[in-house]
Short mmCIF file of C-alpha atoms (C1' of nucleotides) in Angstrom, two decimals:
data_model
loop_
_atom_site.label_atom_id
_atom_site.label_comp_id
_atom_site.label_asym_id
_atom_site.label_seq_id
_atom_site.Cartn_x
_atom_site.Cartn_y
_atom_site.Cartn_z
CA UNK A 165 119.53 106.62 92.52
CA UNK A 166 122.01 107.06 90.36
CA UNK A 167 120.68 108.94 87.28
CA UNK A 168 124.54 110.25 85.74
CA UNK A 169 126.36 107.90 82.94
CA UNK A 170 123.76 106.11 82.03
CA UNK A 171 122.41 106.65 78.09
CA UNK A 172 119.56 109.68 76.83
CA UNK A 173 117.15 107.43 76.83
CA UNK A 174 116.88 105.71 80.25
CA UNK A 175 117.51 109.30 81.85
CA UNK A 176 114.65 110.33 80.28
CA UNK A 177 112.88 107.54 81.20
CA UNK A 178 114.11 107.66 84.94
CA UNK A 179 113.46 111.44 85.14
CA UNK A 180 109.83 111.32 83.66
CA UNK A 181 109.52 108.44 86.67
CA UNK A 182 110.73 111.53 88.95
CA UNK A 183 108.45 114.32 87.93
CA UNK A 184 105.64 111.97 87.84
CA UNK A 185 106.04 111.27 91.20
CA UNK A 186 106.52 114.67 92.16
CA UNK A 187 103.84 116.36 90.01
CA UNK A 188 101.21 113.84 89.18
CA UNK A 189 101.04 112.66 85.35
CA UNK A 190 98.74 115.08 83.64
CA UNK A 191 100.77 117.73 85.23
CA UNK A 192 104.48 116.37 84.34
CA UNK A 193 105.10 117.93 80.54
CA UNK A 194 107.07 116.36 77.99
CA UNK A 195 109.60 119.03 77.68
CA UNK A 196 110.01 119.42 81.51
CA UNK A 197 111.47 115.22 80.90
CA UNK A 198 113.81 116.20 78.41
CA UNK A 199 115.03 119.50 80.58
CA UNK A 200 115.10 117.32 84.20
CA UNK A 201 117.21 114.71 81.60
CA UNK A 202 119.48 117.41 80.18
CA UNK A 203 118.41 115.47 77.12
CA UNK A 204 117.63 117.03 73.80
CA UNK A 205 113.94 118.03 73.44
CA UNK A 206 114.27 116.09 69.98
CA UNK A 207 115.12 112.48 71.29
CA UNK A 208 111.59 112.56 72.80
CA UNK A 209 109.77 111.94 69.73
CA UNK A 210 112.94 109.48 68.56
CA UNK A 211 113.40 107.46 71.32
CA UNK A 212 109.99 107.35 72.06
CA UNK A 213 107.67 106.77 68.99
CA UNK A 214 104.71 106.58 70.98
CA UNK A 215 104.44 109.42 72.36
CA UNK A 216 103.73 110.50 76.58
CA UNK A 217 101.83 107.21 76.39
CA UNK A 218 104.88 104.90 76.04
CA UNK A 219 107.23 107.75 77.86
CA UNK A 220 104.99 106.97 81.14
CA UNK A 221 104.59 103.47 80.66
CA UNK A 222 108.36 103.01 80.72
CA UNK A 223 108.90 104.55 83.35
CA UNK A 224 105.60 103.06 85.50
CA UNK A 225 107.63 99.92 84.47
CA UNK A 226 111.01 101.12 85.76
CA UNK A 227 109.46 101.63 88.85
CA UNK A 228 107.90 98.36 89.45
CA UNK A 229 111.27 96.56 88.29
CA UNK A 230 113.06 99.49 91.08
CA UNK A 231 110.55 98.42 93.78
CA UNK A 232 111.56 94.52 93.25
CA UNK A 233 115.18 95.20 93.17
CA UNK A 234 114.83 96.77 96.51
CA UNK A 235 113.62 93.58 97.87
CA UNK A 236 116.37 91.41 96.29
CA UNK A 237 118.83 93.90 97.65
CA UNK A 238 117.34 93.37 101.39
CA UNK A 239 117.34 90.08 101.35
CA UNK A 240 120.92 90.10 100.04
CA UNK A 241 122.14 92.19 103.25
CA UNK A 242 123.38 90.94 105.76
CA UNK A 243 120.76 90.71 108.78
CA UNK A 244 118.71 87.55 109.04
CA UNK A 245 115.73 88.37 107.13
CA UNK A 246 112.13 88.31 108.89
CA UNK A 247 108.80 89.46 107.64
CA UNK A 248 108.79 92.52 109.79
CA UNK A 249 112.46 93.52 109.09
CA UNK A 250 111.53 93.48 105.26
CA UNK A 251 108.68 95.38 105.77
CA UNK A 252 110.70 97.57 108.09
CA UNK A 253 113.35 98.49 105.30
CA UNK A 254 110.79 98.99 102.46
CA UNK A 255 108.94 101.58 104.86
CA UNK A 256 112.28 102.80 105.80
CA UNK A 257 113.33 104.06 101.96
CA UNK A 258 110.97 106.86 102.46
CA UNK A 259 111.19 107.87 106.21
CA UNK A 260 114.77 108.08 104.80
CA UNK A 261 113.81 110.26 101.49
CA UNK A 262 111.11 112.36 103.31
CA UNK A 263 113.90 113.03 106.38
CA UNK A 264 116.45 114.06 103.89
CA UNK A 265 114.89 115.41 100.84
CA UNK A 266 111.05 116.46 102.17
CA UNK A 267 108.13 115.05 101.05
CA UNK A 268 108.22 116.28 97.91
CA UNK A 269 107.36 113.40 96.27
CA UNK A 270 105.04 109.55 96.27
CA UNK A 271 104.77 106.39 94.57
CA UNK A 272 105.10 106.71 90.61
CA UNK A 273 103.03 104.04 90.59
CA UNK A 274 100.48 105.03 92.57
CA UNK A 275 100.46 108.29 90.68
CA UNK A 276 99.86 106.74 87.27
CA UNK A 277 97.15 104.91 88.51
CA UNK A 278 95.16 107.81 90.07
CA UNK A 279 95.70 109.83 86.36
CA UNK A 280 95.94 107.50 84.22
CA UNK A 281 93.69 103.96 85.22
CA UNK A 282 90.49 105.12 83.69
CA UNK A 283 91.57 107.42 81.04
CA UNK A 284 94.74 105.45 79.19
CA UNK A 285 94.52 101.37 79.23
CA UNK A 286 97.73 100.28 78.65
CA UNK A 287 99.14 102.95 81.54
CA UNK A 288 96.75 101.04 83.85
CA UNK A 289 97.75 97.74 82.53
CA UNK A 290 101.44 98.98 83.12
CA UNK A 291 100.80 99.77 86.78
CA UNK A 292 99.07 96.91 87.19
CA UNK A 293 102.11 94.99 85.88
CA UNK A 294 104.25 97.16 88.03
CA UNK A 295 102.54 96.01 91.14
CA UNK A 296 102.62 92.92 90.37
CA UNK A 297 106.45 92.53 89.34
CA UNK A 298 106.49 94.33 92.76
CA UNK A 299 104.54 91.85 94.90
CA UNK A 300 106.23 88.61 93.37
CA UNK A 301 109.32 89.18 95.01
CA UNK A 302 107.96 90.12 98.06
CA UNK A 303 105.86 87.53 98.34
CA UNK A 304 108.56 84.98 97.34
CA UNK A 305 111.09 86.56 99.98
CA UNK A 306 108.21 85.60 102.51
CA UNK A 307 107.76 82.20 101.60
CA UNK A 308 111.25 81.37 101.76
CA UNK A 309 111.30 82.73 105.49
CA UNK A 310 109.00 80.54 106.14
CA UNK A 311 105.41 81.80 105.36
CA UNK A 312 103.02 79.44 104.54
CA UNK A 313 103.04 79.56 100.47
CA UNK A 314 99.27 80.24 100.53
CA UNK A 315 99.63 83.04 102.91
CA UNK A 316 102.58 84.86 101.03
CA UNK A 317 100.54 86.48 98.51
CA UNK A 318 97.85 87.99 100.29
CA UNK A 319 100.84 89.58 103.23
CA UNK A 320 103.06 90.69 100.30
CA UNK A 321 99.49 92.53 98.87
CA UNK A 322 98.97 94.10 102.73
CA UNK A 323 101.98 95.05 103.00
CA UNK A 324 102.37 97.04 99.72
CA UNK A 325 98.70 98.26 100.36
CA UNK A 326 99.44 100.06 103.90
CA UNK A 327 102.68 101.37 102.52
CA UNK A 328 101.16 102.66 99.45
CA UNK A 329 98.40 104.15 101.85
CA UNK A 330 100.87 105.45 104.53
CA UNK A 331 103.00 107.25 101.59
CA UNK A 332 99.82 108.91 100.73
CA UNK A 333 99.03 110.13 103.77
CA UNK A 334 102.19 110.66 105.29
CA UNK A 335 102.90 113.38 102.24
CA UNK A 336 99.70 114.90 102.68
CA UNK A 337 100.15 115.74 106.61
CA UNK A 338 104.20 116.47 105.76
CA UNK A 339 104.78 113.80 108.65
CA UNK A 340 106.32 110.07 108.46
CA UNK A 341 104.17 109.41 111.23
CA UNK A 342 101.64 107.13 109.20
CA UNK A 343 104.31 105.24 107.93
CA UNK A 344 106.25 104.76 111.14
CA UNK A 345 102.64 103.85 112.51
CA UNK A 346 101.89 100.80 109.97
CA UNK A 347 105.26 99.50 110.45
CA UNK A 348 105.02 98.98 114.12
CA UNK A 349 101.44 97.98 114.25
CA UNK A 350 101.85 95.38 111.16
CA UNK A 351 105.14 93.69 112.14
CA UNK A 352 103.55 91.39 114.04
CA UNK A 353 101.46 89.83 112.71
CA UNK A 354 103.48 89.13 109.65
CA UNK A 355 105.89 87.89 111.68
CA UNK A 356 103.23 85.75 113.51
CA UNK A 357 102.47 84.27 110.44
CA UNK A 358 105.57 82.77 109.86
CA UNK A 359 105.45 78.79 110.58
CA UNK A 360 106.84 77.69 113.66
CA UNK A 361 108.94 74.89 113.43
CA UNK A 362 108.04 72.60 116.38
CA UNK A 363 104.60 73.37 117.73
CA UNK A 364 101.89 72.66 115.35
CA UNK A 365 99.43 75.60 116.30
CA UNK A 366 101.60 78.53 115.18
CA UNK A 367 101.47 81.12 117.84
CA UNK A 368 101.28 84.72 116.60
CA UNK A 369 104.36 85.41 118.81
CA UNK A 370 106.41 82.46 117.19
CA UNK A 371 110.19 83.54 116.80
CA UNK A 372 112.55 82.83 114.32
CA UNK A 373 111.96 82.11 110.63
CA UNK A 374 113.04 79.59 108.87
CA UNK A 375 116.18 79.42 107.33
CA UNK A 376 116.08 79.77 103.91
CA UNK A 377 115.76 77.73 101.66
CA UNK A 378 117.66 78.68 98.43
CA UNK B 973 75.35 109.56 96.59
CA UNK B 974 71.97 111.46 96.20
CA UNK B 975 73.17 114.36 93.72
CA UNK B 976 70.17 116.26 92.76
CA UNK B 977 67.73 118.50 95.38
CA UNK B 978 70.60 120.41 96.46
CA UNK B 979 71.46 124.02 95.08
CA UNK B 980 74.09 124.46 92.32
CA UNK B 981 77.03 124.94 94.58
CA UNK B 982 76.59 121.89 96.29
CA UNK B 983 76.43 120.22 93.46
CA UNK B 984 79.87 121.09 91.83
CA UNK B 985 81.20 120.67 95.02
CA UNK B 986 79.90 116.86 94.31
CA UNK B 987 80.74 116.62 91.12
CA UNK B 988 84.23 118.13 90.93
CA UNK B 989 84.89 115.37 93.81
CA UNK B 990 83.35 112.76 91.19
CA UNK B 991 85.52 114.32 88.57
CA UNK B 992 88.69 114.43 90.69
CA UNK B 993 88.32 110.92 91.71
CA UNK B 994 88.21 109.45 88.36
CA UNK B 995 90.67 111.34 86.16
CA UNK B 996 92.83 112.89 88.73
CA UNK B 997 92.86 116.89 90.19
CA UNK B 998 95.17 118.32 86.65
CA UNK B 999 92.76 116.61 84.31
CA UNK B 1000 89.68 117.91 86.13
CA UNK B 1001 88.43 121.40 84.11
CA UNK B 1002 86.48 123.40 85.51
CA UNK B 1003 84.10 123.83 82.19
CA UNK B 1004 83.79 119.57 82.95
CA UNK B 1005 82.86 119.96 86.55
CA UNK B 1006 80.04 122.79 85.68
CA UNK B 1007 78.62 120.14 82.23
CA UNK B 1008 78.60 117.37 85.22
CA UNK B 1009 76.67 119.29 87.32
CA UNK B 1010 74.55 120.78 84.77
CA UNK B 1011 75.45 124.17 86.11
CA UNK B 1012 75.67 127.28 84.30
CA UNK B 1013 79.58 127.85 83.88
CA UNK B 1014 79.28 131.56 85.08
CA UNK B 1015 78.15 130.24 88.85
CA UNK B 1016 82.20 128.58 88.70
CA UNK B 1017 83.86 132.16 89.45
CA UNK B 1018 80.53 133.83 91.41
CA UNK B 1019 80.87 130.57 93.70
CA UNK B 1020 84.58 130.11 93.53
CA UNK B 1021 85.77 133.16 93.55
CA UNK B 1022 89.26 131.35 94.65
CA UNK B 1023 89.45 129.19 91.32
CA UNK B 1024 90.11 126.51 91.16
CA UNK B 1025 92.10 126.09 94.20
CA UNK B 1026 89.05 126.69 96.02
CA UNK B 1027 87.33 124.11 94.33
CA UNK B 1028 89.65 121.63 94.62
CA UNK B 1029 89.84 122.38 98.44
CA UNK B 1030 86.12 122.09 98.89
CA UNK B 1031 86.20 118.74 96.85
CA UNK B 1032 88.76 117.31 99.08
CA UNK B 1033 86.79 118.18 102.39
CA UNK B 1034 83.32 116.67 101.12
CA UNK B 1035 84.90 113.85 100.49
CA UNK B 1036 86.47 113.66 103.80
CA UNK B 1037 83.77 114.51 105.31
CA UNK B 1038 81.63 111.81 103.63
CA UNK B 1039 84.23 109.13 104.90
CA UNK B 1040 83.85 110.29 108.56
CA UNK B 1041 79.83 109.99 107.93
CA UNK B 1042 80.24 106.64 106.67
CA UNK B 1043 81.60 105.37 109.48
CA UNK B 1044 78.95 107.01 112.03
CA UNK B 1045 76.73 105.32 109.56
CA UNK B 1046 78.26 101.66 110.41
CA UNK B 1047 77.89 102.44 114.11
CA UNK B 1048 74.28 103.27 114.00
CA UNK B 1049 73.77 99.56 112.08
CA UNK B 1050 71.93 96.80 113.50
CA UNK B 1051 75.13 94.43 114.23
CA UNK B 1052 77.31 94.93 117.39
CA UNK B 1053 80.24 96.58 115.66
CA UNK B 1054 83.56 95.03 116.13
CA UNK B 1055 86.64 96.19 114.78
CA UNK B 1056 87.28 93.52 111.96
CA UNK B 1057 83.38 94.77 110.88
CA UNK B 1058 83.86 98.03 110.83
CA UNK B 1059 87.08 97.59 108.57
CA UNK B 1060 85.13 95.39 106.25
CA UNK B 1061 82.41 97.86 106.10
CA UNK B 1062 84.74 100.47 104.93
CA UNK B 1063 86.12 98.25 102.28
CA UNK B 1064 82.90 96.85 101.33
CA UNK B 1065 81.73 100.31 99.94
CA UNK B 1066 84.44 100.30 97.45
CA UNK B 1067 84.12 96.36 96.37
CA UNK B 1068 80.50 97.31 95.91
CA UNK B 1069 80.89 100.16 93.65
CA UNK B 1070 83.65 98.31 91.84
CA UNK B 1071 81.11 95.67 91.16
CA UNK B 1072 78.11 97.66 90.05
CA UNK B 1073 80.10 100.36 88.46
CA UNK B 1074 83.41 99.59 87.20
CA UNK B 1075 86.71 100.72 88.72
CA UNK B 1076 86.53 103.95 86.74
CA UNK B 1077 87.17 105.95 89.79
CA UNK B 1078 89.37 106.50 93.15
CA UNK B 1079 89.37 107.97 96.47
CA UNK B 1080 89.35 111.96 95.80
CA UNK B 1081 91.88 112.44 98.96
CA UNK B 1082 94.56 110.65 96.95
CA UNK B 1083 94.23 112.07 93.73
CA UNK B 1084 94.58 115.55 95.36
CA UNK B 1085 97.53 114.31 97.15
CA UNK B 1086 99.22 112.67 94.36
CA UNK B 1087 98.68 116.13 92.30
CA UNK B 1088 99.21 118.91 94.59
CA UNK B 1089 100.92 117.78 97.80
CA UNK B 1090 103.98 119.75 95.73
CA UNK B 1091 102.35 121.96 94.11
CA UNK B 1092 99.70 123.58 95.68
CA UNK B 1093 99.85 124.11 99.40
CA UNK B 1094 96.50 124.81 100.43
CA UNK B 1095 95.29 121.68 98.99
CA UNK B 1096 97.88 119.43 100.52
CA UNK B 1097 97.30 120.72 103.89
CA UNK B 1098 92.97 119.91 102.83
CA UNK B 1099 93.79 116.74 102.10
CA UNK B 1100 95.57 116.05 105.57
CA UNK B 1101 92.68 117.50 107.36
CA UNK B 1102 90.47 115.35 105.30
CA UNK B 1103 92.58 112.29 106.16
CA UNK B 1104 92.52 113.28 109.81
CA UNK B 1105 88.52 113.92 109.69
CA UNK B 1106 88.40 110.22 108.74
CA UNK B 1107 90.81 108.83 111.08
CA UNK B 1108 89.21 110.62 114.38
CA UNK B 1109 86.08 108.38 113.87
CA UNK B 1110 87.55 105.42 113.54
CA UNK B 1111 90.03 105.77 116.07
CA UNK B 1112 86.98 106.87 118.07
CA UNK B 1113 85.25 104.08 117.19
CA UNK B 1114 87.56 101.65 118.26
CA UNK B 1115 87.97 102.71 121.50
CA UNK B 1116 84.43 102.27 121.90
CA UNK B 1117 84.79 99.24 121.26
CA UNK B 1118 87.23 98.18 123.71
CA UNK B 1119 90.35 99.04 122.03
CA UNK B 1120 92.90 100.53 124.04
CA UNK B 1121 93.01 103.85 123.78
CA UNK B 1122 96.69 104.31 122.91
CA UNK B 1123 96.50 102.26 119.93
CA UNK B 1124 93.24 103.12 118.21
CA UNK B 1125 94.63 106.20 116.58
CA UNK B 1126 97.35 103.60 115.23
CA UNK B 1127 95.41 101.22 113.73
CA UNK B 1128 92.82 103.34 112.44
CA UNK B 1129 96.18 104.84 110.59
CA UNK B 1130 96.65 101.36 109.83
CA UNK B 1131 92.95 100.52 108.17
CA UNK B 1132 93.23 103.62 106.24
CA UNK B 1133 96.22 102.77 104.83
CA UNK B 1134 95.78 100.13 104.18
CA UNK B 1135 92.29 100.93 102.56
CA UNK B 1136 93.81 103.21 100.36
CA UNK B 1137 96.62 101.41 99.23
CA UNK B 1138 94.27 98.37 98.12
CA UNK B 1139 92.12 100.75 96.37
CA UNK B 1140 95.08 101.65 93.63
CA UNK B 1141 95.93 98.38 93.31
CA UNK B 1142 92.25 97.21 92.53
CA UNK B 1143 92.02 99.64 90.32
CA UNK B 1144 95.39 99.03 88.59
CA UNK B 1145 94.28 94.87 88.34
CA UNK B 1146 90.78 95.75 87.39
CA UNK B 1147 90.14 93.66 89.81
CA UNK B 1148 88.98 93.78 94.06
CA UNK B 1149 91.17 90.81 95.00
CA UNK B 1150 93.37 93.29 96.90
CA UNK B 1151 90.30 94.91 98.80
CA UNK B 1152 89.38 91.42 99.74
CA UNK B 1153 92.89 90.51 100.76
CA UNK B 1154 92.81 93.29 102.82
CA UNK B 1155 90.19 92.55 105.04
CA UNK B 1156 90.57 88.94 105.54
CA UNK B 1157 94.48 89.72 106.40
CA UNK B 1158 93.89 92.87 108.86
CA UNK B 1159 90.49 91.61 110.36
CA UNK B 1160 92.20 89.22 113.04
CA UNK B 1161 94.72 91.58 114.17
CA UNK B 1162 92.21 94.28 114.52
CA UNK B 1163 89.74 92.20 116.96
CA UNK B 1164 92.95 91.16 118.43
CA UNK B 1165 93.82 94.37 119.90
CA UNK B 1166 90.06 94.84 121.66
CA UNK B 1167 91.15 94.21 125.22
CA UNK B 1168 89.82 91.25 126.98
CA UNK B 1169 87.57 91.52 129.50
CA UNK B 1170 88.46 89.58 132.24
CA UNK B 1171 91.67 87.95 131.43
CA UNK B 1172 95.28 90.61 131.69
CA UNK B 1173 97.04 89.44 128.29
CA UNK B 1174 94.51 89.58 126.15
CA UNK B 1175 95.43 86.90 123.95
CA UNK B 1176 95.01 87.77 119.76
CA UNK B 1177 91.89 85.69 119.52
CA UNK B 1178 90.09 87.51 122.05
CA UNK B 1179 86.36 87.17 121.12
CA UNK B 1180 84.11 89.83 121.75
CA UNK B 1181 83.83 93.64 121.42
CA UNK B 1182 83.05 95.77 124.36
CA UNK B 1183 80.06 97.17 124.80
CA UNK B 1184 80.25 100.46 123.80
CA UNK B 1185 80.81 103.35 126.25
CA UNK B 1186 78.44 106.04 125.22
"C1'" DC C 438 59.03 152.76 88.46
"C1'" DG C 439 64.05 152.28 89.70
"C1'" DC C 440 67.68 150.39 92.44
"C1'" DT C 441 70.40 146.54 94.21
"C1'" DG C 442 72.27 142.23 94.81
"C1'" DT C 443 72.39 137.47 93.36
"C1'" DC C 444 73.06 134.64 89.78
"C1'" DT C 445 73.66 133.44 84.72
"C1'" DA C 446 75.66 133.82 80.14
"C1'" DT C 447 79.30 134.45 76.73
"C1'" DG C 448 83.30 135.88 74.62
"C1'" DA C 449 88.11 136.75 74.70
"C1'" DC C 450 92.73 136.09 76.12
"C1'" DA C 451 97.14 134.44 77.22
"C1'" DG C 452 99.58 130.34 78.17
"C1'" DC C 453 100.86 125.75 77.81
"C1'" DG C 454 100.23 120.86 76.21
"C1'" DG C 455 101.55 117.05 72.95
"C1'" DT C 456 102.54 116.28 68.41
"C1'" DC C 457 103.93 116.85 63.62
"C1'" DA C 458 107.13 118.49 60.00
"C1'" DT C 459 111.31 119.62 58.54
"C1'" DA C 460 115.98 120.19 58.59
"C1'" DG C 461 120.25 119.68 60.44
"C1'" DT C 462 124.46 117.06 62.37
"C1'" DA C 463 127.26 113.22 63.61
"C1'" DG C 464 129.07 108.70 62.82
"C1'" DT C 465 129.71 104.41 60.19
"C1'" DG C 466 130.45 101.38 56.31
"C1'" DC C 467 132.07 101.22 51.70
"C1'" DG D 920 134.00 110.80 48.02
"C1'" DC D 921 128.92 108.73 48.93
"C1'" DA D 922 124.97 106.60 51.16
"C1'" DC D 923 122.76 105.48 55.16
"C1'" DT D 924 121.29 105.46 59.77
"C1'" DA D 925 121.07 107.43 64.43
"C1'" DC D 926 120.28 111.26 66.72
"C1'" DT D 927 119.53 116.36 67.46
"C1'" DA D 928 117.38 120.77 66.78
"C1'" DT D 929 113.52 124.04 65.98
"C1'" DG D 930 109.46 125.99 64.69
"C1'" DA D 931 104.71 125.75 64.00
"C1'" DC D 932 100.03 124.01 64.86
"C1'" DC D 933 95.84 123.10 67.20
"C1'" DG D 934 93.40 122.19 71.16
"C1'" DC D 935 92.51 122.99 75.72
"C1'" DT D 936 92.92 125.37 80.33
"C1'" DG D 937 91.97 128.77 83.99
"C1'" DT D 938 90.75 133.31 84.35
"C1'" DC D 939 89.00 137.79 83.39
"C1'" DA D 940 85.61 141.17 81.54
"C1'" DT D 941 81.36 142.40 80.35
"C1'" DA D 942 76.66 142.17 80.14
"C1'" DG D 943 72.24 140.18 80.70
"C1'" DA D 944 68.18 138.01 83.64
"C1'" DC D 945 65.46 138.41 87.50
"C1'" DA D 946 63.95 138.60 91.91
"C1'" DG D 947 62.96 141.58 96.18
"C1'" DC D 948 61.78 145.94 97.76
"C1'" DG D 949 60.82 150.77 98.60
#
DNA sequence: CGCTGTCTATGACAGCGGTCATAGTAGTGC
DNA sequence: GCACTACTATGACCGCTGTCATAGACAGCG
C-alpha cells in the first residue's frame, strides 16, 4: 500500500479509495481527499472535472483493478496454488489489516454500492465493473487449477460473496471470527470441486489440482 | 412489510430502516424519514430524544429482528426444512423483491456498518447484535435439523455471509445472478454437513434432514 | 374551569457539503 | 521578452443537515 512517490492525482484517487472505506461515501468530503492526499484543495476540481462523481468512480475502479492484482500476485508466489489456499490468502489480507491496524475500515467497493447503487448510475455501474474485473481473475486462477470451466464462475462469485459478507460482519462485531469461519468451512468444497485426474466421479475430498496450465 | 396500523413511532422506526437500506445511513435525513412515514417532524426529537443515533440504532435492530422472524417463519412452513431450503428461503426473499421491485435497496445491517462501524460506536456494536440476532436462529435451526452442533454456528456465519455479500453484488450487476449462484453453490455443502443417521462418516450427499428435536 | 402530560408544529441556527469563479504561480516553447 | 498550458490557491455561494427553542393542540382528569 504504498501511497508516497506516486503523482497528485492517483494519491488523491487512492486516498478517496481510503476514506471511503473507512467512512462510507456520503460521509467522505472532498476536502478531507485532498488533506488525507497532502494534495492541494485546487487539483480537485482540475484533475477531476467531474466532480465527487468521477473522484469515487476512480477510485471504486482502483479498487477492483487492487483486488485482481492480489490474485495475480498469489498465484505468482511460490506455494502450489489450490482453491482453498487462494481463498485462504484473499481472507487473510484483512485478518492481517484488522490484527494490525483495527477494523477501522471494509470493502470500498462494497461501500460504494450501499451509498451510491440507487442514487448515482455510473458509481453502480463502476462497482459493478469493479466486481467483475475482480471475479475474472479469480475465476480464471480456478480454472487453471483445475476447476471445471463451467464451475469457475459461480465459486469465484461465492467466494467473493462470503468474503464480502464476512468483512461486513467481522467489522461490525470488531472480531475476524466470521472471516476465519468462512474460510475453514468453504475450503472444501472448493477444493472438492477441483477435477480429479483419474477417477471419473470427482470425490469432494479429491487432492491435488492440476498443474497448471499456462 | 405491512407499514400502516401501527403508531407513528413504529413507523419511522420502519421507514428510517427503508430509508437506510436504499441510500445508505449519511444520506438518510431525518426530515426524509418523518415525509416517508407521513409523520409530523416534531414526533423525531419527542420520540428520539437521542437523535439520530437513536434512530439509526432502532433501525438497525428492526431489521435484525425481522431477519431472525423470517427464519422462524420458514420453520413453521409446510416442507420438512433442510438446510439447503432454508438457505434458499433466505435468498429467495431478496431475488423476489429484486424482481417485483427493482434493486433500489440493501440490507439495512450493512449500510449501518459500512457508515458507522468507525464512526459511531453505538451503532456498530447494534449492528453486531443485529447480525448475531440473525445468526442464533439459523444456527439453531440447523441443529434441529441434524447438524452437528459444533458447526451450525459456522455455517450459519457462512450463509449469512455469504447472503450478504451476494446481495451487493446483485445490486452492483442489476442483476440476481449472484443470489442464484449462491444457493445452488452452498446448498450441497450445507445438507452435507446434516449428520447421517445410521452410517459414522456421513458422506457429503447424505440425504435427509433429521427430524427435528423440539 | 384549570392543570398536566403527550404529542404536534414551525422557525431558527450553526455547520458543513460540493461546486463555481477568479486569480495566482510555475514551467515550457519560441 | 511573450504566449500558453498545467497546476495551485482562495473565497464565496447555496443548499442541506441535525438540533434546539418555542409554542400550539388536545386529551384526561379533578
Amino acid at each position: 500500500m504504498a501511497e508516497s512517490a506516486h503523482g497528485p492525482r492517483e494519491r488523491m484517487v487512492f486516498s478517496a479509495a481510503q476514506l471511503i472505506r473507512r467512512d462510507g461515501v456520503t460521509a467522505t468530503g472532498m476536502r478531507d481527499v485532498a488533506a488525507h492526499a497532502t494534495a492541494p484543495r485546487g487539483s480537485l476540481q482540475h484533475y477531476f472535472p467531474g466532480g465527487k462523481e468521477q473522484l469515487v468512480n476512480e477510485a471504486v475502479d482502483w479498487a477492483g483493478r487492487y483486488a485482481g492484482k492480489r490474485v495475480a500476485r498469489f498465484l505468482a508466489g511460490p506455494a502450489t496454488p489450490t482453491p482453498s489456499g487462494l481463498f485462504a490468502a484473499m481472507v487473510r489480507q484483512w485478518t492481517d489489516e484488522y490484527g494490525t491496524e483495527g477494523f477501522a475500515a471494509g470493502c470500498p467497493v462494497a461501500a460504494a454500492t450501499v451509498d451510491c447503487a440507487e442514487s448515482v448510475p455510473s458509481t453502480r455501474e463502476a462497482a459493478a465493473t469493479a466486481f467483475a474485473t475482480w471475479t475474472g481473475p479469480v475465476a480464471r486462477a480456478l480454472t487453471d487449477m483445475g476447476v471445471p470451466s463451467e464451475r469457475a464462475e459461480p465459486l469465484a462469485t461465492l467466494m467473493i460473496s462470503a468474503l464480502e459478507g464476512a468483512i461486513l460482519i467481522a467489522r461490525a462485531e470488531q472480531d475476524v471470527r466470521a472471516l476465519t469461519t468462512v474460510t475453514r468451512e468453504l475450503g472444501p468444497l472448493l477444493d472438492a470441486a477441483v477435477e480429479a485426474e483419474g477417477e471419473e466421479g470427482g470425490g469432494p475430498q479429491a487432492r491435488g489440482p492440476r498443474t497448471r496450465t499456462r
